[in-house]
XYZ file of N, CA and C in Angstrom:
561
model
N 4.038 22.179 -13.787
C 3.515 20.836 -14.010
C 2.981 20.282 -12.685
N 1.825 19.626 -12.742
C 1.220 19.035 -11.543
C 2.031 17.862 -11.027
N 1.948 17.665 -9.721
C 2.570 16.485 -9.125
C 1.818 15.239 -9.556
N 2.561 14.156 -9.703
C 1.951 12.862 -9.977
C 2.724 11.821 -9.175
N 2.085 11.337 -8.127
C 2.744 10.397 -7.237
C 2.760 8.989 -7.824
N 3.876 8.312 -7.584
C 4.058 6.938 -8.038
C 5.018 6.245 -7.071
N 5.135 4.939 -7.223
C 6.066 4.181 -6.399
C 6.772 3.158 -7.274
N 8.023 2.923 -6.925
C 8.805 1.881 -7.591
C 9.266 0.894 -6.530
N 9.272 -0.374 -6.912
C 9.791 -1.425 -6.037
C 11.067 -1.966 -6.656
N 12.142 -1.962 -5.897
C 13.380 -2.603 -6.337
C 13.312 -4.005 -5.742
N 12.739 -4.931 -6.512
C 12.329 -6.210 -5.938
C 13.473 -7.120 -5.524
N 14.654 -6.926 -6.066
C 15.791 -7.749 -5.648
C 16.139 -7.516 -4.182
N 15.683 -6.421 -3.628
C 15.972 -6.080 -2.235
C 14.959 -6.657 -1.244
N 13.797 -7.080 -1.724
C 12.732 -7.533 -0.829
C 13.067 -8.892 -0.229
N 12.976 -8.988 1.105
C 13.250 -10.240 1.815
C 11.994 -10.809 2.473
N 10.841 -10.256 2.143
C 9.563 -10.730 2.675
C 9.481 -10.583 4.193
N 10.036 -9.522 4.733
C 9.985 -9.310 6.188
C 8.619 -8.825 6.643
N 7.843 -8.284 5.717
C 6.490 -7.803 5.963
C 6.413 -6.537 6.817
N 7.523 -5.832 6.977
C 7.500 -4.572 7.720
C 6.532 -3.579 7.067
N 6.457 -3.591 5.742
C 5.545 -2.699 5.024
C 4.092 -2.989 5.392
N 3.765 -4.257 5.467
C 2.392 -4.660 5.787
C 2.030 -4.279 7.225
N 2.955 -4.502 8.132
C 2.716 -4.197 9.548
C 2.572 -2.687 9.748
N 3.457 -1.907 9.130
C 3.390 -0.455 9.309
C 2.106 0.123 8.718
N 1.671 -0.417 7.607
C 0.430 0.039 6.981
C -0.763 -0.282 7.872
N -0.792 -1.498 8.392
C -1.880 -1.897 9.294
C -1.943 -0.980 10.514
N -0.779 -0.679 11.070
C -0.720 0.182 12.255
C -1.124 1.619 11.913
N -0.650 2.113 10.796
C -0.942 3.497 10.392
C -2.435 3.711 10.149
N -3.091 2.711 9.565
C -4.470 2.866 9.118
C -5.483 2.043 9.909
N -5.035 1.323 10.931
C -5.952 0.495 11.719
C -6.769 -0.424 10.808
N -6.063 -1.095 9.911
C -6.692 -1.995 8.947
C -7.230 -3.216 9.688
N -8.479 -3.635 9.407
C -9.050 -4.811 10.080
C -8.164 -6.043 9.964
N -8.290 -6.910 10.927
C -7.401 -8.069 11.101
C -7.166 -8.901 9.850
N -8.180 -9.227 9.123
C -8.045 -10.155 7.990
C -7.732 -9.482 6.657
N -7.433 -8.185 6.670
C -7.226 -7.448 5.429
C -5.901 -6.695 5.437
N -5.457 -6.321 4.232
C -4.216 -5.573 4.064
C -4.382 -4.574 2.933
N -3.721 -3.433 3.035
C -3.678 -2.457 1.947
C -2.465 -2.698 1.055
N -1.504 -3.425 1.549
C -0.325 -3.821 0.776
C 0.009 -5.248 1.160
N 0.619 -5.981 0.255
C 0.987 -7.358 0.562
C 2.199 -7.774 -0.273
N 2.757 -8.896 0.109
C 3.924 -9.439 -0.587
C 3.538 -10.806 -1.141
N 3.707 -10.971 -2.440
C 3.467 -12.264 -3.070
C 4.802 -12.961 -3.276
N 4.801 -14.275 -3.113
C 6.015 -15.034 -3.377
C 6.114 -15.281 -4.866
N 7.287 -15.003 -5.402
C 7.532 -15.231 -6.820
C 7.939 -16.671 -7.061
N 7.975 -17.043 -8.280
C 8.393 -18.388 -8.641
C 9.880 -18.560 -8.388
N 10.251 -19.784 -8.046
C 11.679 -20.060 -7.896
C 12.300 -19.991 -9.276
N 13.409 -19.305 -9.362
C 14.076 -19.136 -10.650
C 15.469 -19.737 -10.566
N 15.851 -20.401 -11.618
C 17.191 -20.954 -11.647
C 18.153 -19.866 -12.094
N 19.134 -19.601 -11.269
C 20.107 -18.567 -11.550
C 21.498 -19.167 -11.372
N 22.202 -19.346 -12.469
C 23.538 -19.951 -12.429
C 23.512 -21.304 -11.722
N 22.497 -22.096 -12.018
C 22.386 -23.428 -11.428
C 21.820 -23.443 -10.024
N 21.421 -22.300 -9.510
C 20.868 -22.228 -8.154
C 19.429 -21.736 -8.211
N 18.683 -22.075 -7.191
C 17.313 -21.610 -7.104
C 17.235 -20.441 -6.144
N 16.281 -19.574 -6.406
C 16.053 -18.462 -5.494
C 14.575 -18.114 -5.494
N 14.151 -17.485 -4.436
C 12.764 -17.067 -4.308
C 12.709 -15.548 -4.450
N 11.838 -15.064 -5.304
C 11.614 -13.633 -5.437
C 10.325 -13.276 -4.725
N 10.289 -12.083 -4.180
C 9.096 -11.593 -3.505
C 8.615 -10.358 -4.244
N 7.312 -10.275 -4.429
C 6.731 -9.222 -5.240
C 5.768 -8.383 -4.395
N 6.185 -7.195 -3.958
C 5.270 -6.308 -3.237
C 4.127 -5.893 -4.159
N 2.986 -5.636 -3.567
C 1.830 -5.230 -4.360
C 0.894 -4.379 -3.517
N 0.170 -3.508 -4.174
C -0.805 -2.629 -3.531
C -1.649 -1.999 -4.637
N -2.458 -1.030 -4.289
C -3.186 -0.278 -5.311
C -2.161 0.324 -6.260
N -2.416 0.226 -7.545
C -1.493 0.730 -8.554
C -1.801 2.166 -8.975
N -2.787 2.794 -8.359
C -3.133 4.195 -8.637
C -3.149 4.453 -10.146
N -3.930 3.626 -10.824
C -3.991 3.622 -12.289
C -4.543 4.932 -12.854
N -4.019 5.335 -13.985
C -4.547 6.512 -14.670
C -5.919 6.222 -15.269
N -6.153 4.975 -15.654
C -7.460 4.551 -16.171
C -7.975 3.441 -15.261
N -8.310 3.809 -14.056
C -8.679 2.865 -13.007
C -10.102 2.340 -13.187
N -10.259 1.021 -13.377
C -11.599 0.446 -13.497
C -12.449 0.672 -12.246
N -11.815 0.731 -11.087
C -12.550 0.946 -9.838
C -13.218 2.313 -9.818
N -12.605 3.279 -10.462
C -13.178 4.625 -10.548
C -14.359 4.621 -11.514
N -14.192 3.925 -12.624
C -15.223 3.883 -13.658
C -16.526 3.277 -13.149
N -16.431 2.223 -12.320
C -17.646 1.526 -11.886
C -18.312 2.139 -10.659
N -17.676 3.089 -9.998
C -18.229 3.659 -8.768
C -19.444 4.538 -9.078
N -20.639 4.151 -8.599
C -21.847 4.917 -8.942
C -21.943 6.266 -8.226
N -21.229 6.467 -7.131
C -21.324 7.721 -6.376
C -20.112 8.624 -6.550
N -19.142 8.169 -7.329
C -17.878 8.897 -7.524
C -17.079 8.998 -6.228
N -17.366 8.100 -5.275
C -16.553 8.040 -4.059
C -15.132 7.643 -4.424
N -14.991 6.693 -5.344
C -13.681 6.335 -5.879
C -13.390 7.301 -7.016
N -12.294 8.011 -6.881
C -11.951 8.983 -7.914
C -10.437 9.152 -8.016
N -10.001 9.687 -9.135
C -8.587 9.942 -9.395
C -8.319 11.411 -9.086
N -7.431 11.641 -8.133
C -7.064 13.003 -7.766
C -6.077 13.581 -8.784
N -5.928 14.892 -8.796
C -5.002 15.556 -9.715
C -3.557 15.129 -9.486
N -3.223 14.708 -8.260
C -1.853 14.302 -7.951
C -1.588 12.835 -8.265
N -2.547 12.173 -8.921
C -2.363 10.792 -9.357
C -2.864 9.734 -8.396
N -3.281 10.122 -7.208
C -3.739 9.157 -6.219
C -5.192 8.777 -6.488
N -5.447 7.467 -6.548
C -6.824 6.988 -6.618
C -7.302 6.911 -5.175
N -8.374 7.588 -4.889
C -8.826 7.801 -3.511
C -10.285 7.391 -3.348
N -10.630 6.892 -2.155
C -12.016 6.581 -1.825
C -12.480 7.589 -0.773
N -13.449 8.394 -1.127
C -14.046 9.350 -0.192
C -15.070 8.581 0.637
N -14.729 8.287 1.887
C -15.594 7.478 2.747
C -16.985 8.076 2.906
N -17.088 9.401 2.876
C -18.394 10.046 3.071
C -19.329 9.825 1.884
N -18.775 9.474 0.728
C -19.594 9.241 -0.466
C -19.777 7.762 -0.785
N -18.959 6.898 -0.153
C -19.033 5.463 -0.425
C -20.288 4.871 0.217
N -21.068 4.170 -0.587
C -22.301 3.546 -0.090
C -22.111 2.050 0.173
N -20.910 1.572 0.001
C -20.627 0.162 0.290
C -21.182 -0.816 -0.719
N -21.347 -0.399 -1.959
C -21.906 -1.284 -2.984
C -20.923 -2.387 -3.389
N -19.643 -2.153 -3.178
C -18.566 -3.107 -3.447
C -18.271 -3.331 -4.931
N -18.828 -2.538 -5.825
C -18.549 -2.707 -7.255
C -17.057 -2.563 -7.557
N -16.400 -1.681 -6.837
C -14.993 -1.392 -7.112
C -14.071 -2.559 -6.744
N -14.465 -3.372 -5.796
C -13.585 -4.431 -5.288
C -13.258 -5.465 -6.368
N -14.242 -6.080 -7.028
C -13.878 -7.048 -8.076
C -13.372 -6.390 -9.362
N -13.614 -5.084 -9.528
C -13.158 -4.423 -10.757
C -11.657 -4.151 -10.744
N -11.039 -4.217 -9.578
C -9.598 -3.962 -9.483
C -8.822 -5.197 -9.924
N -8.038 -5.098 -11.004
C -7.287 -6.268 -11.478
C -6.078 -6.603 -10.602
N -5.802 -5.766 -9.600
C -4.643 -5.969 -8.730
C -5.049 -6.471 -7.349
N -6.317 -6.777 -7.174
C -6.819 -7.295 -5.900
C -6.383 -6.402 -4.741
N -6.541 -5.095 -4.923
C -6.003 -4.128 -3.971
C -7.052 -3.484 -3.070
N -8.294 -3.909 -3.182
C -9.361 -3.315 -2.377
C -10.016 -4.365 -1.494
N -10.613 -3.890 -0.429
C -11.383 -4.767 0.454
C -12.533 -3.961 1.050
N -13.497 -4.690 1.581
C -14.640 -4.045 2.216
C -14.410 -4.026 3.722
N -14.407 -2.831 4.296
C -14.240 -2.675 5.733
C -15.636 -2.751 6.370
N -15.931 -3.900 6.960
C -17.260 -4.125 7.551
C -17.538 -3.174 8.714
N -16.500 -2.808 9.451
C -16.692 -1.898 10.586
C -17.135 -0.511 10.138
N -16.605 -0.057 9.007
C -16.922 1.285 8.515
C -17.995 1.286 7.420
N -18.238 0.124 6.804
C -19.228 0.029 5.732
C -18.775 0.660 4.427
N -17.456 0.639 4.183
C -16.901 1.267 2.976
C -15.810 0.395 2.363
N -15.518 0.659 1.104
C -14.372 0.028 0.436
C -13.123 0.787 0.853
N -12.011 0.041 0.998
C -10.749 0.667 1.370
C -9.617 0.150 0.509
N -8.513 0.931 0.489
C -7.341 0.609 -0.313
C -6.210 1.536 0.087
N -5.062 1.326 -0.489
C -3.904 2.189 -0.263
C -4.191 3.600 -0.781
N -3.743 4.582 -0.015
C -3.858 5.987 -0.423
C -2.484 6.639 -0.547
N -1.425 5.825 -0.558
C -0.054 6.335 -0.475
C 0.116 7.146 0.814
N -0.705 6.827 1.835
C -0.658 7.540 3.126
C -0.822 9.044 2.917
N -1.912 9.417 2.285
C -2.170 10.805 1.925
C -1.936 11.804 3.070
N -2.395 11.537 4.305
C -2.102 12.506 5.376
C -0.598 12.666 5.642
N 0.157 11.603 5.512
C 1.608 11.687 5.701
C 2.242 12.524 4.588
N 1.772 12.343 3.353
C 2.291 13.135 2.229
C 2.031 14.617 2.482
N 0.825 14.919 2.954
C 0.462 16.315 3.243
C 1.385 16.922 4.299
N 1.926 16.080 5.185
C 2.860 16.537 6.217
C 4.315 16.474 5.764
N 4.539 16.170 4.484
C 5.888 16.121 3.949
C 6.618 14.818 4.234
N 5.883 13.776 4.615
C 6.471 12.471 4.917
C 6.205 11.488 3.794
N 6.959 10.416 3.780
C 6.716 9.337 2.829
C 5.650 8.401 3.392
N 5.071 7.542 2.537
C 4.140 6.528 3.033
C 4.808 5.645 4.091
N 4.016 5.177 5.039
C 4.536 4.350 6.140
C 5.283 3.131 5.630
N 4.778 2.496 4.585
C 5.431 1.290 4.057
C 6.836 1.579 3.555
N 7.041 2.749 2.965
C 8.352 3.099 2.422
C 9.346 3.435 3.537
N 8.875 4.075 4.588
C 9.794 4.484 5.655
C 10.217 3.321 6.538
N 9.414 2.279 6.612
C 9.757 1.155 7.502
C 10.471 0.017 6.796
N 10.602 0.064 5.507
C 11.235 -1.031 4.764
C 12.742 -1.049 5.026
N 13.247 -2.102 5.682
C 14.678 -2.132 5.992
C 15.564 -2.313 4.757
N 15.019 -2.820 3.683
C 15.797 -3.037 2.462
C 15.699 -1.902 1.464
N 14.964 -0.840 1.800
C 14.751 0.284 0.877
C 14.222 -0.198 -0.468
N 13.256 -1.106 -0.400
C 12.637 -1.653 -1.605
C 11.762 -0.608 -2.278
N 11.030 0.152 -1.481
C 10.021 1.074 -1.993
C 10.575 2.484 -2.166
N 10.396 3.021 -3.366
C 10.830 4.384 -3.662
C 9.584 5.149 -4.094
N 9.249 6.199 -3.352
C 8.024 6.950 -3.579
C 8.356 8.383 -3.956
N 7.505 8.975 -4.773
C 7.677 10.393 -5.057
C 6.893 10.872 -6.254
N 7.190 12.094 -6.639
C 6.540 12.769 -7.757
C 7.277 12.404 -9.046
N 6.637 11.597 -9.848
C 7.267 11.118 -11.078
C 7.387 12.224 -12.134
N 6.655 13.312 -11.962
C 6.765 14.444 -12.890
C 7.955 15.349 -12.562
N 8.584 15.139 -11.408
C 9.734 15.933 -11.000
C 11.008 15.165 -11.351
N 11.766 15.607 -12.352
C 12.965 14.867 -12.760
C 14.030 14.781 -11.659
N 13.955 15.646 -10.653
C 14.928 15.623 -9.552
C 14.461 14.755 -8.381
N 13.258 14.179 -8.477
C 12.756 13.345 -7.388
C 13.491 12.007 -7.368
N 13.507 11.386 -6.192
C 14.206 10.107 -6.057
C 13.629 9.057 -7.000
N 12.307 8.987 -7.119
C 11.706 7.964 -7.979
C 12.115 8.174 -9.436
N 12.140 9.415 -9.903
C 12.541 9.685 -11.287
C 13.995 9.297 -11.516
N 14.845 9.602 -10.541
C 16.265 9.269 -10.686
C 16.493 7.764 -10.634
N 15.770 7.061 -9.755
C 15.920 5.603 -9.650
C 15.451 4.922 -10.930
N 14.309 5.351 -11.456
C 13.819 4.764 -12.707
C 14.751 5.080 -13.869
N 15.261 6.304 -13.918
C 16.195 6.680 -14.973
C 17.482 5.861 -14.907
N 18.013 5.688 -13.700
C 19.242 4.902 -13.528
C 19.006 3.435 -13.886
N 17.849 2.909 -13.523
C 17.536 1.507 -13.845
C 17.507 1.295 -15.355
N 16.871 2.202 -16.056
C 16.801 2.080 -17.519
C 18.181 2.252 -18.148
N 18.959 3.206 -17.618
C 20.314 3.442 -18.128
C 21.213 2.225 -17.902
N 21.012 1.549 -16.769
C 21.809 0.359 -16.445
C 21.216 -0.924 -17.024
N 20.202 -0.762 -17.869
C 19.548 -1.881 -18.541
C 18.957 -2.899 -17.568
N 18.447 -2.380 -16.455
C 17.716 -3.237 -15.528
C 16.299 -3.393 -16.069
N 15.675 -4.470 -15.695
C 14.306 -4.728 -16.140
C 13.363 -3.818 -15.343
N 12.576 -3.019 -16.056
C 11.579 -2.136 -15.445
C 10.238 -2.460 -16.087
N 9.239 -2.743 -15.259
C 7.929 -3.076 -15.809
C 6.826 -2.699 -14.830
N 5.604 -2.809 -15.316
C 4.400 -2.599 -14.508
C 3.557 -3.859 -14.626
N 2.772 -4.145 -13.599
C 1.903 -5.320 -13.629
C 0.718 -5.107 -14.555
N 0.413 -6.122 -15.310
C -0.780 -6.179 -16.161
C -0.982 -4.950 -17.041
N 0.101 -4.502 -17.656
C 0.001 -3.369 -18.574
C -0.930 -3.663 -19.741
N -1.106 -4.964 -20.030
C -1.960 -5.384 -21.138
C -3.423 -4.979 -20.940
N -3.811 -4.655 -19.719
C -5.198 -4.286 -19.437
C -5.519 -2.831 -19.784
N -4.496 -2.034 -20.037
C -4.715 -0.638 -20.400
C -5.102 0.256 -19.235
N -4.808 -0.170 -18.005
C -5.169 0.631 -16.825
C -4.151 1.737 -16.542
N -2.999 1.672 -17.150
C -1.909 2.631 -16.959
C -1.540 2.762 -15.477
N -1.041 1.655 -14.889
C -0.677 1.660 -13.472
C 0.523 2.558 -13.178
N 0.630 3.018 -11.947
C 1.716 3.893 -11.516
C 2.572 3.269 -10.425
N 2.677 1.964 -10.451
C 3.620 1.217 -9.628
C 4.603 0.568 -10.589
N 5.883 0.805 -10.377
C 6.930 0.300 -11.241
C 7.705 -0.788 -10.503
N 8.139 -1.789 -11.222
C 8.963 -2.867 -10.685
C 10.321 -2.810 -11.355
N 11.371 -2.882 -10.552
C 12.745 -2.843 -11.058
C 13.440 -4.121 -10.596
N 14.106 -4.773 -11.537
C 14.838 -6.006 -11.222
C 16.132 -6.026 -12.021
N 17.206 -6.441 -11.355
C 18.506 -6.540 -12.031
C 18.488 -7.653 -13.049
């Protein structure tokens, strides 16, 4: 069976420290005003008479039916066999069609390079047997990355345990039919 990379966020652990954002920027030399990953503040929720703030990590969802891939006229944006939605910089003409087509606001135009950019799950790091930079620097172990087709992988075990423990597991905007590969886990 082919590898299929995915990521899960255990959002109860996120403290909005932004280590993921900083490590990604450093790893990829992302321009100053842009990010490949970000943290959104969740609504305050009343829990046993108390309020709390939830933080929601977000990035490219590496969708199986990615609208950004569909609209790319040069096929620079494409879905790899391992599940990663990738932008081939050598084929990108900078038309920017993919940027507004992403329902997760996960792309930006890199003016210095003249191409669209987004999260790649740190593809060169994966090739070297490492995890994405955002996952390795997270002090709360919020991000769990791996091959979702491998039942022995950490991501498969974490998702299985979450479902077994009746934790809430969901994906963003599943109603759009994009089949995202980022999972959210909450107690």
